[in-house]
PDB file of C-alpha atoms in Angstrom:
ATOM      1  CA  MET A   1      45.842 -24.733-125.859  1.00  0.00           C
ATOM      2  CA  ASN A   2      43.828 -22.974-123.160  1.00  0.00           C
ATOM      3  CA  PRO A   3      44.045 -19.188-123.744  1.00  0.00           C
ATOM      4  CA  HIS A   4      44.034 -18.621-119.969  1.00  0.00           C
ATOM      5  CA  ILE A   5      46.234 -20.265-117.343  1.00  0.00           C
ATOM      6  CA  PRO A   6      44.191 -20.742-114.141  1.00  0.00           C
ATOM      7  CA  VAL A   7      45.984 -19.405-111.073  1.00  0.00           C
ATOM      8  CA  LEU A   8      46.375 -21.412-107.863  1.00  0.00           C
ATOM      9  CA  LYS A   9      44.890 -24.461-109.586  1.00  0.00           C
ATOM     10  CA  GLU A  10      46.570 -26.999-107.287  1.00  0.00           C
ATOM     11  CA  GLU A  11      45.537 -25.023-104.219  1.00  0.00           C
ATOM     12  CA  VAL A  12      41.927 -24.916-105.442  1.00  0.00           C
ATOM     13  CA  LEU A  13      41.956 -28.685-106.023  1.00  0.00           C
ATOM     14  CA  GLU A  14      43.341 -29.265-102.539  1.00  0.00           C
ATOM     15  CA  LEU A  15      40.764 -26.978-100.950  1.00  0.00           C
ATOM     16  CA  PHE A  16      37.875 -28.845-102.586  1.00  0.00           C
ATOM     17  CA  SER A  17      39.446 -32.300-102.281  1.00  0.00           C
ATOM     18  CA  SER A  18      37.093 -33.458 -99.521  1.00  0.00           C
ATOM     19  CA  ILE A  19      33.765 -32.208-100.899  1.00  0.00           C
ATOM     20  CA  PRO A  20      30.990 -34.808-101.413  1.00  0.00           C
ATOM     21  CA  GLU A  21      31.303 -36.383-104.844  1.00  0.00           C
ATOM     22  CA  ASN A  22      27.600 -36.240-105.720  1.00  0.00           C
ATOM     23  CA  GLY A  23      27.160 -32.532-105.036  1.00  0.00           C
ATOM     24  CA  ILE A  24      27.124 -29.372-107.129  1.00  0.00           C
ATOM     25  CA  LEU A  25      29.902 -26.779-107.306  1.00  0.00           C
ATOM     26  CA  ILE A  26      29.284 -23.270-108.619  1.00  0.00           C
ATOM     27  CA  ASP A  27      32.145 -21.743-110.598  1.00  0.00           C
ATOM     28  CA  CYS A  28      31.123 -18.080-110.543  1.00  0.00           C
ATOM     29  CA  THR A  29      33.808 -17.107-113.057  1.00  0.00           C
ATOM     30  CA  LEU A  30      33.982 -19.993-115.520  1.00  0.00           C
ATOM     31  CA  GLY A  31      36.263 -18.138-117.932  1.00  0.00           C
ATOM     32  CA  PHE A  32      38.049 -20.588-120.203  1.00  0.00           C
ATOM     33  CA  GLY A  33      37.343 -23.461-117.852  1.00  0.00           C
ATOM     34  CA  GLY A  34      40.765 -24.049-116.327  1.00  0.00           C
ATOM     35  CA  HIS A  35      39.560 -24.586-112.781  1.00  0.00           C
ATOM     36  CA  THR A  36      36.345 -26.289-113.867  1.00  0.00           C
ATOM     37  CA  SER A  37      38.156 -28.783-116.134  1.00  0.00           C
ATOM     38  CA  ALA A  38      40.518 -29.723-113.317  1.00  0.00           C
ATOM     39  CA  LEU A  39      37.677 -30.129-110.823  1.00  0.00           C
ATOM     40  CA  LEU A  40      35.604 -32.255-113.238  1.00  0.00           C
ATOM     41  CA  GLN A  41      38.616 -34.514-113.744  1.00  0.00           C
ATOM     42  CA  ALA A  42      39.381 -34.758-110.017  1.00  0.00           C
ATOM     43  CA  HIS A  43      35.758 -35.488-109.072  1.00  0.00           C
ATOM     44  CA  PRO A  44      34.180 -37.953-111.555  1.00  0.00           C
ATOM     45  CA  THR A  45      30.589 -37.432-110.376  1.00  0.00           C
ATOM     46  CA  LEU A  46      30.682 -33.754-109.414  1.00  0.00           C
ATOM     47  CA  GLN A  47      28.229 -31.439-111.183  1.00  0.00           C
ATOM     48  CA  ILE A  48      29.409 -27.878-111.968  1.00  0.00           C
ATOM     49  CA  ILE A  49      27.388 -24.773-112.754  1.00  0.00           C
ATOM     50  CA  GLY A  50      29.660 -22.315-114.545  1.00  0.00           C
ATOM     51  CA  ILE A  51      28.787 -18.624-114.809  1.00  0.00           C
ATOM     52  CA  ASP A  52      30.408 -16.184-117.228  1.00  0.00           C
ATOM     53  CA  GLN A  53      29.489 -12.967-119.016  1.00  0.00           C
ATOM     54  CA  ASP A  54      32.204 -13.157-121.688  1.00  0.00           C
ATOM     55  CA  ARG A  55      30.833 -14.716-124.873  1.00  0.00           C
ATOM     56  CA  ASP A  56      34.280 -15.724-126.126  1.00  0.00           C
ATOM     57  CA  ALA A  57      34.819 -17.671-122.911  1.00  0.00           C
ATOM     58  CA  GLN A  58      31.381 -19.278-123.100  1.00  0.00           C
ATOM     59  CA  GLU A  59      31.928 -20.479-126.651  1.00  0.00           C
ATOM     60  CA  TYR A  60      35.375 -21.839-125.819  1.00  0.00           C
ATOM     61  CA  CYS A  61      34.001 -23.903-122.935  1.00  0.00           C
ATOM     62  CA  LYS A  62      31.105 -25.213-125.001  1.00  0.00           C
ATOM     63  CA  GLN A  63      33.603 -26.440-127.603  1.00  0.00           C
ATOM     64  CA  HIS A  64      36.353 -27.743-125.330  1.00  0.00           C
ATOM     65  CA  ILE A  65      34.617 -29.017-122.183  1.00  0.00           C
ATOM     66  CA  ARG A  66      32.266 -31.627-123.544  1.00  0.00           C
ATOM     67  CA  SER A  67      30.803 -32.826-120.278  1.00  0.00           C
ATOM     68  CA  GLU A  68      27.190 -33.433-119.332  1.00  0.00           C
ATOM     69  CA  ARG A  69      28.225 -32.509-115.799  1.00  0.00           C
ATOM     70  CA  LEU A  70      28.783 -28.863-116.757  1.00  0.00           C
ATOM     71  CA  ARG A  71      25.914 -26.399-117.075  1.00  0.00           C
ATOM     72  CA  ILE A  72      26.719 -22.847-118.245  1.00  0.00           C
ATOM     73  CA  LEU A  73      24.786 -19.761-117.177  1.00  0.00           C
ATOM     74  CA  GLU A  74      25.362 -16.649-119.285  1.00  0.00           C
ATOM     75  CA  GLY A  75      25.706 -13.392-117.378  1.00  0.00           C
ATOM     76  CA  ASN A  76      27.459 -11.656-114.510  1.00  0.00           C
ATOM     77  CA  PHE A  77      27.903 -13.797-111.415  1.00  0.00           C
ATOM     78  CA  SER A  78      26.245 -11.184-109.192  1.00  0.00           C
ATOM     79  CA  ASP A  79      23.076 -11.545-111.282  1.00  0.00           C
ATOM     80  CA  LYS A  80      23.158 -15.299-111.922  1.00  0.00           C
ATOM     81  CA  ILE A  81      24.221 -16.555-108.487  1.00  0.00           C
ATOM     82  CA  ASP A  82      20.576 -16.604-107.284  1.00  0.00           C
ATOM     83  CA  GLU A  83      19.620 -19.022-110.055  1.00  0.00           C
ATOM     84  CA  ALA A  84      22.659 -21.192-109.408  1.00  0.00           C
ATOM     85  CA  LEU A  85      21.974 -21.344-105.668  1.00  0.00           C
ATOM     86  CA  GLN A  86      18.526 -22.827-106.309  1.00  0.00           C
ATOM     87  CA  SER A  87      20.230 -26.129-107.138  1.00  0.00           C
ATOM     88  CA  SER A  88      20.973 -28.635-104.387  1.00  0.00           C
ATOM     89  CA  PRO A  89      23.137 -29.760-102.743  1.00  0.00           C
ATOM     90  CA  ILE A  90      25.726 -26.991-103.205  1.00  0.00           C
ATOM     91  CA  VAL A  91      29.031 -28.358-101.902  1.00  0.00           C
ATOM     92  CA  GLY A  92      31.365 -25.654-103.196  1.00  0.00           C
ATOM     93  CA  ILE A  93      31.471 -22.149-104.626  1.00  0.00           C
ATOM     94  CA  LEU A  94      34.505 -20.801-106.479  1.00  0.00           C
ATOM     95  CA  ALA A  95      35.160 -17.302-107.813  1.00  0.00           C
ATOM     96  CA  ASP A  96      38.358 -16.180-109.569  1.00  0.00           C
ATOM     97  CA  ILE A  97      37.645 -12.476-109.950  1.00  0.00           C
ATOM     98  CA  GLY A  98      40.633 -11.381-111.987  1.00  0.00           C
ATOM     99  CA  VAL A  99      40.856 -10.456-115.661  1.00  0.00           C
ATOM    100  CA  SER A 100      41.673 -13.453-117.824  1.00  0.00           C
ATOM    101  CA  SER A 101      44.920 -13.723-119.770  1.00  0.00           C
ATOM    102  CA  PHE A 102      42.827 -13.853-122.936  1.00  0.00           C
ATOM    103  CA  GLN A 103      41.196 -10.519-122.142  1.00  0.00           C
ATOM    104  CA  LEU A 104      44.541  -8.956-121.270  1.00  0.00           C
ATOM    105  CA  ASP A 105      46.275 -10.296-124.372  1.00  0.00           C
ATOM    106  CA  THR A 106      43.503  -9.567-126.876  1.00  0.00           C
ATOM    107  CA  LEU A 107      44.282  -6.026-128.004  1.00  0.00           C
ATOM    108  CA  GLU A 108      40.731  -5.461-129.243  1.00  0.00           C
ATOM    109  CA  ARG A 109      39.467  -5.731-125.660  1.00  0.00           C
ATOM    110  CA  GLY A 110      41.342  -2.612-124.580  1.00  0.00           C
ATOM    111  CA  PHE A 111      42.931  -3.858-121.346  1.00  0.00           C
ATOM    112  CA  SER A 112      46.534  -3.788-122.558  1.00  0.00           C
ATOM    113  CA  PHE A 113      48.823  -0.756-122.455  1.00  0.00           C
ATOM    114  CA  ASP A 114      49.386  -1.290-126.202  1.00  0.00           C
ATOM    115  CA  SER A 115      45.760  -1.654-127.209  1.00  0.00           C
ATOM    116  CA  PRO A 116      44.444   0.413-130.149  1.00  0.00           C
ATOM    117  CA  VAL A 117      41.090   0.792-128.344  1.00  0.00           C
ATOM    118  CA  LEU A 118      40.121   1.998-124.871  1.00  0.00           C
ATOM    119  CA  ASP A 119      37.421  -0.421-123.800  1.00  0.00           C
ATOM    120  CA  MET A 120      38.054  -2.659-120.728  1.00  0.00           C
ATOM    121  CA  ARG A 121      34.542  -4.139-120.658  1.00  0.00           C
ATOM    122  CA  MET A 122      34.472  -7.755-119.488  1.00  0.00           C
ATOM    123  CA  ASN A 123      30.965  -7.961-120.911  1.00  0.00           C
ATOM    124  CA  GLN A 124      30.984  -6.137-124.238  1.00  0.00           C
ATOM    125  CA  GLU A 125      27.250  -5.472-123.970  1.00  0.00           C
ATOM    126  CA  CYS A 126      27.827  -3.183-120.978  1.00  0.00           C
ATOM    127  CA  PRO A 127      26.797   0.414-121.740  1.00  0.00           C
ATOM    128  CA  ILE A 128      29.982   2.202-120.636  1.00  0.00           C
ATOM    129  CA  SER A 129      33.600   1.762-121.701  1.00  0.00           C
ATOM    130  CA  ALA A 130      36.889   3.149-120.409  1.00  0.00           C
ATOM    131  CA  GLU A 131      36.901   5.581-123.337  1.00  0.00           C
ATOM    132  CA  GLN A 132      33.644   7.098-122.143  1.00  0.00           C
ATOM    133  CA  VAL A 133      34.898   7.324-118.569  1.00  0.00           C
ATOM    134  CA  ILE A 134      38.123   9.098-119.528  1.00  0.00           C
ATOM    135  CA  ASN A 135      36.490  11.501-121.981  1.00  0.00           C
ATOM    136  CA  THR A 136      33.216  12.344-120.216  1.00  0.00           C
ATOM    137  CA  TYR A 137      33.700  12.067-116.454  1.00  0.00           C
ATOM    138  CA  SER A 138      34.104  15.299-114.525  1.00  0.00           C
ATOM    139  CA  LYS A 139      37.315  16.179-112.719  1.00  0.00           C
ATOM    140  CA  LEU A 140      35.779  15.209-109.374  1.00  0.00           C
ATOM    141  CA  GLU A 141      34.535  11.876-110.746  1.00  0.00           C
ATOM    142  CA  LEU A 142      37.953  11.031-112.160  1.00  0.00           C
ATOM    143  CA  GLU A 143      39.621  12.032-108.908  1.00  0.00           C
ATOM    144  CA  LYS A 144      37.310   9.713-106.999  1.00  0.00           C
ATOM    145  CA  ILE A 145      37.992   6.611-109.085  1.00  0.00           C
ATOM    146  CA  PHE A 146      41.768   7.248-109.192  1.00  0.00           C
ATOM    147  CA  ARG A 147      41.796   7.782-105.419  1.00  0.00           C
ATOM    148  CA  ASP A 148      39.395   5.033-104.366  1.00  0.00           C
ATOM    149  CA  TYR A 149      39.981   2.338-106.998  1.00  0.00           C
ATOM    150  CA  GLY A 150      43.598   3.011-107.959  1.00  0.00           C
ATOM    151  CA  GLU A 151      44.813   4.258-104.571  1.00  0.00           C
ATOM    152  CA  ILE A 152      46.900   6.781-106.515  1.00  0.00           C
ATOM    153  CA  ARG A 153      48.570   9.462-104.395  1.00  0.00           C
ATOM    154  CA  GLU A 154      48.639  12.005-107.193  1.00  0.00           C
ATOM    155  CA  TYR A 155      44.986  11.475-108.122  1.00  0.00           C
ATOM    156  CA  LYS A 156      44.214  15.191-108.351  1.00  0.00           C
ATOM    157  CA  LYS A 157      47.158  15.868-110.661  1.00  0.00           C
ATOM    158  CA  MET A 158      46.247  12.865-112.826  1.00  0.00           C
ATOM    159  CA  ALA A 159      42.632  13.971-113.238  1.00  0.00           C
ATOM    160  CA  ALA A 160      43.628  17.566-113.994  1.00  0.00           C
ATOM    161  CA  LEU A 161      46.173  16.565-116.661  1.00  0.00           C
ATOM    162  CA  ILE A 162      43.702  14.201-118.338  1.00  0.00           C
ATOM    163  CA  LEU A 163      41.070  16.955-118.515  1.00  0.00           C
ATOM    164  CA  GLN A 164      43.584  19.350-120.079  1.00  0.00           C
ATOM    165  CA  GLU A 165      44.693  16.802-122.647  1.00  0.00           C
ATOM    166  CA  ARG A 166      41.223  15.628-123.674  1.00  0.00           C
ATOM    167  CA  GLN A 167      40.235  19.225-124.449  1.00  0.00           C
ATOM    168  CA  LYS A 168      42.933  19.165-127.129  1.00  0.00           C
ATOM    169  CA  GLN A 169      42.112  15.668-128.380  1.00  0.00           C
ATOM    170  CA  PRO A 170      39.987  12.864-126.909  1.00  0.00           C
ATOM    171  CA  PHE A 171      41.645   9.674-125.724  1.00  0.00           C
ATOM    172  CA  ARG A 172      40.783   6.955-128.245  1.00  0.00           C
ATOM    173  CA  SER A 173      43.153   4.119-127.350  1.00  0.00           C
ATOM    174  CA  ALA A 174      44.741   2.491-124.333  1.00  0.00           C
ATOM    175  CA  ALA A 175      48.109   3.004-126.014  1.00  0.00           C
ATOM    176  CA  GLN A 176      47.485   6.745-126.204  1.00  0.00           C
ATOM    177  CA  LEU A 177      46.434   6.965-122.554  1.00  0.00           C
ATOM    178  CA  SER A 178      49.296   4.738-121.434  1.00  0.00           C
ATOM    179  CA  ALA A 179      51.900   6.850-123.249  1.00  0.00           C
ATOM    180  CA  PHE A 180      50.391  10.035-121.803  1.00  0.00           C
ATOM    181  CA  LEU A 181      50.556   8.734-118.230  1.00  0.00           C
ATOM    182  CA  GLN A 182      54.066   7.408-118.761  1.00  0.00           C
ATOM    183  CA  LYS A 183      55.140  10.880-119.893  1.00  0.00           C
ATOM    184  CA  HIS A 184      53.801  12.622-116.780  1.00  0.00           C
ATOM    185  CA  PHE A 185      54.245  10.041-114.029  1.00  0.00           C
ATOM    186  CA  LYS A 186      57.239   7.961-113.047  1.00  0.00           C
ATOM    187  CA  ARG A 187      57.145   4.696-111.081  1.00  0.00           C
ATOM    188  CA  HIS A 188      60.119   2.507-110.326  1.00  0.00           C
ATOM    189  CA  HIS A 189      58.540  -0.917-109.907  1.00  0.00           C
ATOM    190  CA  ILE A 190      55.426  -0.859-112.095  1.00  0.00           C
ATOM    191  CA  HIS A 191      54.305   0.809-115.312  1.00  0.00           C
ATOM    192  CA  PRO A 192      53.033   4.346-114.569  1.00  0.00           C
ATOM    193  CA  ALA A 193      49.627   3.490-116.061  1.00  0.00           C
ATOM    194  CA  THR A 194      49.068   0.319-114.019  1.00  0.00           C
ATOM    195  CA  LEU A 195      47.016   1.786-111.173  1.00  0.00           C
ATOM    196  CA  ALA A 196      45.070   4.141-113.440  1.00  0.00           C
ATOM    197  CA  PHE A 197      44.111   1.218-115.698  1.00  0.00           C
ATOM    198  CA  GLN A 198      43.074  -0.765-112.605  1.00  0.00           C
ATOM    199  CA  ALA A 199      40.857   2.105-111.475  1.00  0.00           C
ATOM    200  CA  LEU A 200      39.244   2.438-114.896  1.00  0.00           C
ATOM    201  CA  ARG A 201      38.614  -1.298-115.159  1.00  0.00           C
ATOM    202  CA  ILE A 202      36.983  -1.392-111.730  1.00  0.00           C
ATOM    203  CA  GLU A 203      34.748   1.555-112.636  1.00  0.00           C
ATOM    204  CA  VAL A 204      33.758   0.195-116.045  1.00  0.00           C
ATOM    205  CA  ASN A 205      32.897  -3.259-114.724  1.00  0.00           C
ATOM    206  CA  GLN A 206      31.698  -2.138-111.279  1.00  0.00           C
ATOM    207  CA  GLU A 207      33.925  -4.870-109.867  1.00  0.00           C
ATOM    208  CA  LEU A 208      33.684  -3.978-106.190  1.00  0.00           C
ATOM    209  CA  ASN A 209      29.906  -3.618-106.343  1.00  0.00           C
ATOM    210  CA  VAL A 210      29.400  -6.979-108.028  1.00  0.00           C
ATOM    211  CA  LEU A 211      31.753  -8.642-105.515  1.00  0.00           C
ATOM    212  CA  GLN A 212      29.797  -7.195-102.592  1.00  0.00           C
ATOM    213  CA  THR A 213      26.511  -8.235-104.218  1.00  0.00           C
ATOM    214  CA  LEU A 214      27.834 -11.764-104.719  1.00  0.00           C
ATOM    215  CA  LEU A 215      28.904 -12.028-101.071  1.00  0.00           C
ATOM    216  CA  GLN A 216      25.580 -10.684 -99.824  1.00  0.00           C
ATOM    217  CA  LYS A 217      23.543 -13.103-101.946  1.00  0.00           C
ATOM    218  CA  ILE A 218      25.645 -16.050-100.820  1.00  0.00           C
ATOM    219  CA  CYS A 219      25.194 -14.962 -97.206  1.00  0.00           C
ATOM    220  CA  ASN A 220      21.428 -14.702 -97.725  1.00  0.00           C
ATOM    221  CA  ALA A 221      21.441 -18.355 -98.816  1.00  0.00           C
ATOM    222  CA  SER A 222      23.731 -19.523 -96.008  1.00  0.00           C
ATOM    223  CA  SER A 223      20.996 -21.573 -94.296  1.00  0.00           C
ATOM    224  CA  LYS A 224      21.105 -24.085 -97.175  1.00  0.00           C
ATOM    225  CA  LEU A 225      24.902 -24.054 -97.470  1.00  0.00           C
ATOM    226  CA  GLN A 226      25.747 -26.468 -94.662  1.00  0.00           C
ATOM    227  CA  ASN A 227      29.441 -27.458 -94.953  1.00  0.00           C
ATOM    228  CA  THR A 228      29.680 -25.668 -98.321  1.00  0.00           C
ATOM    229  CA  ILE A 229      33.178 -24.361 -99.044  1.00  0.00           C
ATOM    230  CA  LEU A 230      33.472 -20.896-100.597  1.00  0.00           C
ATOM    231  CA  SER A 231      36.781 -20.009-102.230  1.00  0.00           C
ATOM    232  CA  ILE A 232      37.526 -16.587-103.732  1.00  0.00           C
ATOM    233  CA  ILE A 233      40.678 -15.570-105.615  1.00  0.00           C
ATOM    234  CA  SER A 234      41.297 -11.822-105.861  1.00  0.00           C
ATOM    235  CA  PHE A 235      44.041  -9.785-107.472  1.00  0.00           C
ATOM    236  CA  HIS A 236      44.182  -6.420-105.739  1.00  0.00           C
ATOM    237  CA  SER A 237      44.013  -5.117-102.201  1.00  0.00           C
ATOM    238  CA  LEU A 238      40.563  -3.525-102.461  1.00  0.00           C
ATOM    239  CA  GLU A 239      38.891  -6.820-103.334  1.00  0.00           C
ATOM    240  CA  ASP A 240      40.956  -8.788-100.826  1.00  0.00           C
ATOM    241  CA  ARG A 241      40.012  -6.336 -98.060  1.00  0.00           C
ATOM    242  CA  ILE A 242      36.293  -6.752 -98.797  1.00  0.00           C
ATOM    243  CA  ILE A 243      36.592 -10.551 -98.764  1.00  0.00           C
ATOM    244  CA  LYS A 244      38.714 -10.619 -95.597  1.00  0.00           C
ATOM    245  CA  ASN A 245      36.372  -8.341 -93.644  1.00  0.00           C
ATOM    246  CA  THR A 246      33.240 -10.119 -94.883  1.00  0.00           C
ATOM    247  CA  PHE A 247      34.558 -13.513 -93.809  1.00  0.00           C
ATOM    248  CA  LYS A 248      35.415 -12.080 -90.380  1.00  0.00           C
ATOM    249  CA  ASP A 249      31.876 -10.752 -90.020  1.00  0.00           C
ATOM    250  CA  TRP A 250      30.401 -14.090 -91.082  1.00  0.00           C
ATOM    251  CA  GLU A 251      32.460 -15.952 -88.486  1.00  0.00           C
ATOM    252  CA  LYS A 252      31.299 -13.792 -85.565  1.00  0.00           C
ATOM    253  CA  SER A 253      28.870 -15.479 -83.239  1.00  0.00           C
ATOM    254  CA  CYS A 254      28.161 -12.359 -81.196  1.00  0.00           C
ATOM    255  CA  ILE A 255      27.094  -9.306 -83.192  1.00  0.00           C
ATOM    256  CA  CYS A 256      26.452  -6.957 -80.276  1.00  0.00           C
ATOM    257  CA  PRO A 257      27.993  -3.457 -80.467  1.00  0.00           C
ATOM    258  CA  GLN A 258      31.356  -3.161 -78.726  1.00  0.00           C
ATOM    259  CA  SER A 259      29.794  -0.758 -76.238  1.00  0.00           C
ATOM    260  CA  VAL A 260      27.583  -3.523 -74.821  1.00  0.00           C
ATOM    261  CA  MET A 261      29.092  -5.009 -71.635  1.00  0.00           C
ATOM    262  CA  ARG A 262      27.275  -8.355 -71.896  1.00  0.00           C
ATOM    263  CA  CYS A 263      26.046 -10.257 -74.980  1.00  0.00           C
ATOM    264  CA  GLU A 264      22.408  -9.528 -75.752  1.00  0.00           C
ATOM    265  CA  CYS A 265      22.149 -10.985 -79.278  1.00  0.00           C
ATOM    266  CA  GLY A 266      22.024 -14.652 -78.301  1.00  0.00           C
ATOM    267  CA  ASN A 267      25.597 -15.381 -79.445  1.00  0.00           C
ATOM    268  CA  HIS A 268      24.532 -17.719 -82.262  1.00  0.00           C
ATOM    269  CA  HIS A 269      25.018 -15.679 -85.404  1.00  0.00           C
ATOM    270  CA  SER A 270      28.096 -17.342 -86.907  1.00  0.00           C
ATOM    271  CA  HIS A 271      27.612 -18.567 -90.481  1.00  0.00           C
ATOM    272  CA  GLY A 272      30.658 -20.832 -90.340  1.00  0.00           C
ATOM    273  CA  LYS A 273      34.425 -20.665 -90.089  1.00  0.00           C
ATOM    274  CA  ILE A 274      37.328 -19.129 -91.966  1.00  0.00           C
ATOM    275  CA  LEU A 275      39.545 -21.808 -93.520  1.00  0.00           C
ATOM    276  CA  THR A 276      42.414 -19.482 -94.438  1.00  0.00           C
ATOM    277  CA  LYS A 277      43.662 -17.339 -91.557  1.00  0.00           C
ATOM    278  CA  LYS A 278      46.086 -15.845 -94.073  1.00  0.00           C
ATOM    279  CA  PRO A 279      45.503 -15.703 -97.844  1.00  0.00           C
ATOM    280  CA  ILE A 280      47.070 -18.415 -99.974  1.00  0.00           C
ATOM    281  CA  SER A 281      49.513 -17.106-102.591  1.00  0.00           C
ATOM    282  CA  ALA A 282      51.243 -18.670-105.566  1.00  0.00           C
ATOM    283  CA  THR A 283      54.261 -20.879-105.018  1.00  0.00           C
ATOM    284  CA  GLN A 284      57.623 -19.972-106.483  1.00  0.00           C
ATOM    285  CA  ALA A 285      57.152 -22.719-109.062  1.00  0.00           C
ATOM    286  CA  GLU A 286      53.874 -21.186-110.251  1.00  0.00           C
ATOM    287  CA  LEU A 287      55.359 -17.694-110.297  1.00  0.00           C
ATOM    288  CA  SER A 288      58.132 -18.981-112.550  1.00  0.00           C
ATOM    289  CA  SER A 289      55.632 -20.324-115.085  1.00  0.00           C
ATOM    290  CA  ASN A 290      52.911 -17.669-114.764  1.00  0.00           C
ATOM    291  CA  ILE A 291      54.012 -14.211-113.638  1.00  0.00           C
ATOM    292  CA  ARG A 292      50.384 -13.029-113.554  1.00  0.00           C
ATOM    293  CA  SER A 293      49.808 -15.189-110.493  1.00  0.00           C
ATOM    294  CA  ARG A 294      52.039 -12.913-108.382  1.00  0.00           C
ATOM    295  CA  SER A 295      49.175 -10.809-107.029  1.00  0.00           C
ATOM    296  CA  ALA A 296      46.640 -13.636-106.605  1.00  0.00           C
ATOM    297  CA  LYS A 297      45.273 -14.222-103.096  1.00  0.00           C
ATOM    298  CA  LEU A 298      42.920 -17.049-102.199  1.00  0.00           C
ATOM    299  CA  ARG A 299      40.660 -16.913 -99.139  1.00  0.00           C
ATOM    300  CA  ALA A 300      38.206 -19.621 -98.129  1.00  0.00           C
ATOM    301  CA  PHE A 301      35.219 -19.978 -95.817  1.00  0.00           C
ATOM    302  CA  GLN A 302      33.151 -22.998 -94.832  1.00  0.00           C
ATOM    303  CA  PHE A 303      29.489 -22.552 -94.012  1.00  0.00           C
ATOM    304  CA  GLY A 304      27.854 -24.378 -91.135  1.00  0.00           C
ATOM    305  CA  ARG A 305      26.599 -23.373 -87.713  1.00  0.00           C
ATOM    306  CA  GLN A 306      29.380 -23.390 -85.165  1.00  0.00           C
ATOM    307  CA  LYS A 307      28.714 -25.136 -81.849  1.00  0.00           C
TER     308      LYS A 307
END
């Protein structure tokens, strides 16, 4: 049984249904191969380059996806995308940038509220963990990540209380931190630690930075991505906002400042077109079988000079 249920799988298959069969698709977040397996089955001659930094995921795919049409690159997608883009022809690029169910459910990884460790590293070779962030960051640094990455209204209070508590005893587990936040903060619809854990995870894994790097590197290669479809699945508003705004910028043909009365740039700067005017979300049927799909949003862009 696959330890991770891929979200929006049918929507991904539909989006890539018309891609050329003899091309190459880059799965930037291979994970446990849910999307890749489905795409390999749907397209009998499609080649896939899968990128992942999680060694557990890599080993699973090597054991369970025995296909000569899959090539695995080990590392973060923001680092490995350059190598993947050297292949040709690239007909599709997919990135599912959420935390896998396996990572969430494996207590030793430190993502869960009940975890006995405070880790949250997607790549366990990364130098900094959530434990280091919570116990060593200054008050101002904690305020910044809670405000910017968690969008927490009481970010100053949260940072101050954490500093007071860690002077008595350091935070050593996610369960300890979760119980502490639950004691001091009340939320009606979500667990009181949800947004703080999101902020810590983003900081530890530099998720927004790697997303922006990925988008920039793909844009830099846009001249060779004629008719290539890019599909990105995100799970929180900060990521979705970056993707939405980037796609809008890519679609613009005129890049003159708004203050300019008449176009002076040549009006030929569009990289392609947005395929999803609104993000695609999970159906009710998928929500019933996989509650973790509730926050998933898929946006897609197709490269190619617009006439």
